[in-house]
Amino acid sequence: MRIVMNKLSSLYYNINLRTKLVMSYLILIIIPVVVLVYFSYVTIHKSVVEQTGKAYLETLKQAEKNITFGIESAYSIADLTQSNYEIQQILRTIAERPLTSAEVIDFFNLLNKNVSNHVGKNNVLKVNYYMKGNPAFVSANPNFFAVDQLGQEASLQSLLNGETRETWLYGGDVEHLSLVQSDEVIFIKEIKDINKFQQVLGYIMVELDAKFIWNILGDIKLPTGAEKVVMTPHKRIGLDQLASGDGGLSQIYMRDLPIEDEGIASFGKQDRANYAVFSKATALDWNIALLMTENHLGMNSRWIQNFMLALAGIVSIIAIITAFFISGSITKRLKKLVQLIKHAEKGNFETEDNIRGNDEYARLQRSFNKMSMRIKTLIEEVYQAQISKQEAEMKLLYAQINPHFVYNTLDIIQWSALRIDAKEIAELTESLAKFLRLSLNEGKEHISVAEEVLEVSKYMHIINYRYRGAIQFITDIEAGMNERVMIKMILQPLVENAVVHGIRHKKGKSGTIIVRAYREDAYMYLEVIDDGVGMSSERIQHMFEMESRGYGVKNVHQRIQVYYGAECGLAFYSEPRSGCRAVAKLKTSAAL
């Protein structure tokens, strides 16, 4: 991957500016256009899918209303039977006692007339009565049956037990009523005694031809590949009457049926791009669904897609032409400047006289003209400066001393002093050698607190030789602080400042310097306290502003902030004739 990125980067840097500008314009124009076209199409497509789905849902609900209207005849027949006094009397008599020959004839004629008045009208195929008692009478006509026959059908138990007053069945779901055809819709309702309303005299069954339902659903036009699914509570029906498509959508849909009565839902575990427009025919307790893919619902948005693609193509062509025109006008002036620069590389410092406008190019050209004229006068100065720099570097090189040579020389002085029994000179030489070693620290910037305190101790040993031991030096190091790591040369400048600006100006040039080290939270503090003459706030401010060649207060403060952050640094607390306390605030660091 890195090799590919390097090659692409190399290719980009080798392309001329005009090509880069053209590419930039195209990226800035075409990509937003493509993104805008894409999201616009997605939004419109989604809206079309939603609106088309709602339209199909309204169509399906209208079909349900038509189906409900078609089965109203069954309710009407049942209601007329319930309120017919003669039928009430016949069913009551049949249930209570045997009939006379005259009653058999009269009852047969009345019931048969009632049946014939309904058959053949409003999709009614047959009207049957299921009554109690008198088996001889009920077997005399194919439209009259004993109630016991209904008991053979498991789906009718709730009706026979009085839990419901009526029910609908699809002929294909009926198992034991042999007279029922498979493509019928059956309505069964109890007939109650109007004198004793809690008593059931029998049941009326109306058989309707289901063709009118299939005709209504068949009038719903669907795209090729879409499917219509009709389900009773027990199984799918209408397979022979409705076009079932390839069966793929219905199989997926029937594995995960929605729990709502109506609506639009996506289904399928992959991209869920399949949609079901479903509703429930409440009277029949049927679930009806129209199954389509997203492409079916979004067919009307395809012309929008083509329009969007054409629009994107036109905008892209205009963008390309515009990009070449604009880039050419920009790079034309820049090419001229490049030629002048190439001449300047060869030592020919030409200038452009005819400069118009005040845009970035014009200002750049004017700057180039000034630069060309200035270069001519600076060449000699730069040459002389280079010679002076080389001479200074040579002098600096000659002035460098090998630290090991210094250490060895100090060791020779120390041993020489010991041979002549000059102990003070030997100790002083030893202190100076250790001080230099700790100060240089082999070029390392970090040092432990213990080493820093030791360095200051050696420094004070040397200073006290000058002051004849008049300065008392005390250290107070908190437990665990010796191993903490810090940047070097923090305490020595502060101790030197205490000697030079504090104790040296006291009468007798004597005093005490205390070095403390302790930790608070995530910070460690180094303090240098002296009982010298103190300093005013102006003097303290001057120390922070004064430049120094060595490790002065300003230098130490800046180094601390560079290493530890702006919240760290030096602080001085002092007043005239009351001593001084210098505090260095550092972040704690890992042990050596």
XYZ file of C-alpha atoms in Angstrom, residues 97-399:
303
model
C -91.978 -33.276 18.778
C -92.555 -35.561 15.775
C -94.397 -33.938 12.882
C -97.637 -34.986 11.307
C -97.749 -35.748 7.613
C -99.427 -32.427 6.888
C -96.817 -30.546 8.927
C -94.022 -32.288 7.082
C -95.404 -31.119 3.756
C -96.146 -27.578 4.941
C -92.811 -27.127 6.653
C -90.951 -28.547 3.668
C -92.668 -26.162 1.273
C -92.093 -23.110 3.452
C -88.390 -23.812 4.073
C -87.762 -24.829 0.484
C -89.426 -21.612 -0.721
C -87.229 -19.610 1.598
C -84.138 -21.349 0.238
C -85.129 -20.899 -3.407
C -85.710 -17.165 -2.887
C -81.975 -16.664 -2.213
C -80.161 -19.203 -4.351
C -78.694 -17.767 -7.546
C -78.697 -14.203 -6.333
C -75.656 -12.162 -5.237
C -73.215 -15.065 -5.624
C -75.333 -17.341 -3.387
C -74.867 -20.995 -4.391
C -76.846 -22.700 -1.661
C -78.680 -22.088 1.639
C -78.753 -24.918 4.189
C -80.509 -25.344 7.522
C -79.064 -27.368 10.379
C -81.831 -28.180 12.877
C -82.436 -30.261 15.972
C -84.653 -33.368 16.156
C -86.915 -35.206 13.630
C -84.360 -37.080 11.559
C -86.995 -38.189 9.082
C -87.724 -34.580 8.112
C -84.144 -33.400 7.895
C -83.243 -36.230 5.551
C -86.060 -35.428 3.154
C -84.307 -32.477 1.462
C -80.659 -31.844 0.472
C -80.868 -28.396 2.091
C -81.871 -29.644 5.553
C -79.398 -31.340 7.907
C -79.077 -32.373 11.503
C -76.956 -30.194 13.815
C -74.825 -33.209 14.631
C -73.123 -32.958 11.217
C -71.662 -29.578 12.175
C -70.090 -31.145 15.238
C -67.778 -33.168 13.010
C -65.960 -29.977 11.938
C -63.331 -28.934 14.473
C -63.312 -25.300 13.339
C -67.010 -24.977 14.284
C -66.663 -26.003 17.931
C -66.572 -22.419 19.177
C -69.855 -21.750 17.318
C -71.551 -24.872 18.653
C -70.344 -24.118 22.188
C -71.951 -20.676 22.067
C -68.599 -18.823 22.183
C -69.396 -17.116 18.863
C -72.656 -16.458 17.071
C -71.362 -16.658 13.520
C -68.328 -17.699 11.532
C -66.832 -17.693 8.038
C -65.069 -20.648 6.452
C -63.282 -21.173 3.204
C -64.398 -24.306 1.415
C -60.836 -25.509 1.019
C -60.413 -25.537 4.829
C -63.509 -27.687 5.459
C -62.702 -31.342 6.173
C -65.964 -33.163 7.068
C -68.828 -31.298 5.357
C -68.850 -33.220 2.101
C -71.497 -31.014 0.486
C -69.156 -27.994 0.542
C -67.115 -27.286 -2.578
C -63.439 -26.198 -2.323
C -63.832 -22.762 -3.948
C -66.690 -21.503 -1.806
C -67.011 -19.033 1.009
C -69.277 -20.347 3.752
C -71.142 -18.296 6.333
C -72.745 -20.098 9.301
C -74.871 -18.345 11.922
C -76.954 -19.610 14.803
C -80.756 -19.171 14.797
C -82.001 -18.293 18.250
C -85.489 -18.699 19.624
C -87.010 -15.206 19.777
C -89.205 -16.338 22.680
C -86.350 -17.925 24.596
C -83.358 -15.992 23.363
C -80.806 -18.150 25.137
C -82.019 -21.233 23.260
C -80.531 -22.095 19.838
C -83.069 -23.622 17.428
C -80.539 -24.379 14.672
C -78.048 -22.898 12.227
C -78.215 -21.434 8.767
C -75.326 -21.905 6.331
C -74.944 -19.737 3.240
C -72.562 -20.928 0.543
C -71.148 -18.144 -1.658
C -69.225 -18.595 -4.883
C -65.651 -17.321 -4.226
C -65.189 -16.336 -7.868
C -66.358 -12.798 -7.181
C -63.485 -12.429 -4.658
C -60.894 -13.670 -7.131
C -62.322 -11.355 -9.769
C -61.990 -8.366 -7.430
C -58.390 -9.251 -6.506
C -57.609 -10.132 -10.124
C -58.515 -6.578 -11.160
C -55.538 -5.293 -9.131
C -52.847 -4.910 -11.757
C -49.313 -5.648 -10.569
C -45.943 -5.486 -12.383
C -44.491 -8.667 -13.830
C -42.942 -10.771 -11.086
C -45.109 -9.364 -8.293
C -47.400 -11.740 -6.391
C -50.772 -11.752 -4.683
C -51.068 -13.801 -1.512
C -54.355 -14.657 0.236
C -54.282 -16.599 3.504
C -56.947 -17.917 5.795
C -56.001 -18.527 9.449
C -55.023 -22.053 8.377
C -53.272 -21.856 5.004
C -52.678 -20.003 1.766
C -55.577 -20.072 -0.698
C -56.315 -18.898 -4.222
C -53.260 -20.559 -5.755
C -55.259 -21.760 -8.739
C -57.337 -18.608 -9.141
C -54.601 -15.934 -8.756
C -51.335 -15.674 -10.643
C -48.706 -16.756 -8.123
C -45.591 -15.535 -9.964
C -42.445 -17.571 -9.455
C -43.277 -18.246 -5.817
C -40.028 -16.800 -4.480
C -41.452 -13.686 -2.815
C -44.386 -15.508 -1.227
C -42.131 -18.152 0.330
C -39.954 -15.480 1.963
C -43.001 -13.476 3.077
C -44.821 -16.444 4.641
C -41.794 -17.285 6.813
C -42.085 -13.979 8.661
C -45.647 -12.658 8.545
C -46.293 -9.157 9.966
C -48.353 -8.910 13.137
C -50.171 -5.722 12.076
C -53.549 -5.851 10.337
C -52.511 -3.556 7.500
C -49.598 -1.509 6.251
C -46.425 -1.604 4.166
C -43.461 -3.629 5.400
C -40.129 -4.726 3.989
C -39.153 -8.360 4.376
C -36.268 -10.657 3.597
C -32.972 -11.041 5.487
C -30.553 -9.929 2.765
C -31.043 -6.385 1.515
C -34.722 -6.203 2.619
C -35.554 -4.779 -0.804
C -38.839 -6.745 -0.884
C -42.056 -5.043 0.169
C -45.452 -6.349 1.215
C -48.576 -4.204 0.955
C -50.935 -6.109 3.224
C -54.341 -5.809 4.817
C -56.871 -7.969 6.569
C -60.385 -8.692 5.325
C -61.921 -8.467 8.793
C -65.217 -10.188 8.011
C -63.582 -13.243 6.421
C -60.503 -13.172 8.679
C -58.337 -13.381 5.576
C -54.904 -11.824 5.139
C -54.346 -10.339 1.690
C -50.901 -9.150 0.584
C -49.390 -7.730 -2.565
C -45.718 -8.738 -2.769
C -43.284 -6.657 -4.815
C -39.633 -5.761 -4.962
C -38.308 -2.232 -4.530
C -37.808 -2.084 -8.300
C -41.510 -2.743 -8.801
C -42.501 0.090 -6.495
C -39.865 2.419 -7.909
C -40.545 1.840 -11.612
C -41.953 5.352 -11.968
C -38.661 6.856 -10.747
C -36.571 5.418 -13.583
C -37.208 8.371 -15.860
C -35.953 10.588 -13.025
C -32.806 8.458 -12.849
C -32.209 8.888 -16.579
C -32.823 12.617 -16.298
C -30.382 12.914 -13.375
C -27.698 11.002 -15.271
C -28.146 13.205 -18.331
C -27.985 16.322 -16.159
C -24.789 15.091 -14.465
C -23.237 14.403 -17.880
C -24.063 17.895 -19.182
C -22.717 19.559 -16.037
C -19.525 17.470 -16.279
C -18.921 18.516 -19.899
C -19.447 22.192 -19.043
C -17.121 21.791 -16.039
C -14.351 20.274 -18.185
C -14.531 23.061 -20.771
C -14.592 25.730 -18.048
C -11.699 24.091 -16.192
C -9.451 24.138 -19.265
C -10.316 27.758 -20.010
C -9.716 29.046 -16.462
C -6.562 26.997 -15.882
C -5.096 28.241 -19.153
C -5.668 31.886 -18.226
C -3.930 31.346 -14.871
C -0.935 29.323 -15.993
C -0.184 31.517 -19.007
C 1.145 34.358 -16.838
C 2.797 31.923 -14.471
C 4.742 30.267 -17.306
C 6.295 33.606 -18.144
C 7.457 34.011 -14.551
C 8.922 30.496 -14.619
C 10.973 31.433 -17.668
C 12.380 34.453 -15.835
C 13.282 32.247 -12.887
C 15.103 29.805 -15.179
C 17.098 32.698 -16.590
C 17.899 33.808 -13.051
C 19.225 30.327 -12.282
C 21.779 30.864 -15.044
C 22.790 34.215 -13.590
C 20.717 36.348 -15.980
C 18.476 38.394 -13.680
C 15.853 39.751 -16.072
C 12.746 41.643 -14.969
C 9.197 42.030 -16.278
C 8.356 45.653 -17.040
C 4.750 45.433 -18.210
C 2.876 44.301 -15.061
C -0.876 44.927 -14.902
C -3.288 44.563 -12.035
C -2.727 43.895 -8.370
C -3.617 40.228 -7.980
C -1.358 37.598 -6.437
C 0.517 37.053 -9.699
C 1.185 40.770 -10.180
C 2.448 41.088 -6.612
C 4.610 37.999 -7.087
C 6.083 39.421 -10.308
C 6.885 42.725 -8.642
C 8.475 40.879 -5.739
C 10.529 38.854 -8.209
C 11.715 42.033 -9.888
C 12.817 43.458 -6.538
C 14.450 40.181 -5.638
C 16.380 40.038 -8.917
C 17.754 43.536 -8.417
C 18.529 42.855 -4.795
C 20.359 39.608 -5.569
C 22.862 41.406 -7.704
C 23.860 43.614 -4.783
C 23.762 40.790 -2.229
C 25.940 38.284 -4.042
C 29.127 39.960 -2.941
C 27.800 40.501 0.580
C 26.775 36.867 0.886
C 30.150 35.787 -0.403
C 31.932 37.929 2.164
C 29.590 36.746 4.915
C 30.311 33.132 4.007
C 34.059 33.743 4.234
C 33.605 35.429 7.640
C 31.471 32.531 8.863
C 34.076 29.992 7.843
C 36.792 31.983 9.629
C 34.635 32.167 12.801
C 34.006 28.417 12.674
C 37.705 27.758 12.374
C 38.435 29.988 15.365
C 35.718 28.228 17.352
C 37.174 24.870 16.415
C 40.590 25.961 17.632
C 39.055 27.204 20.881
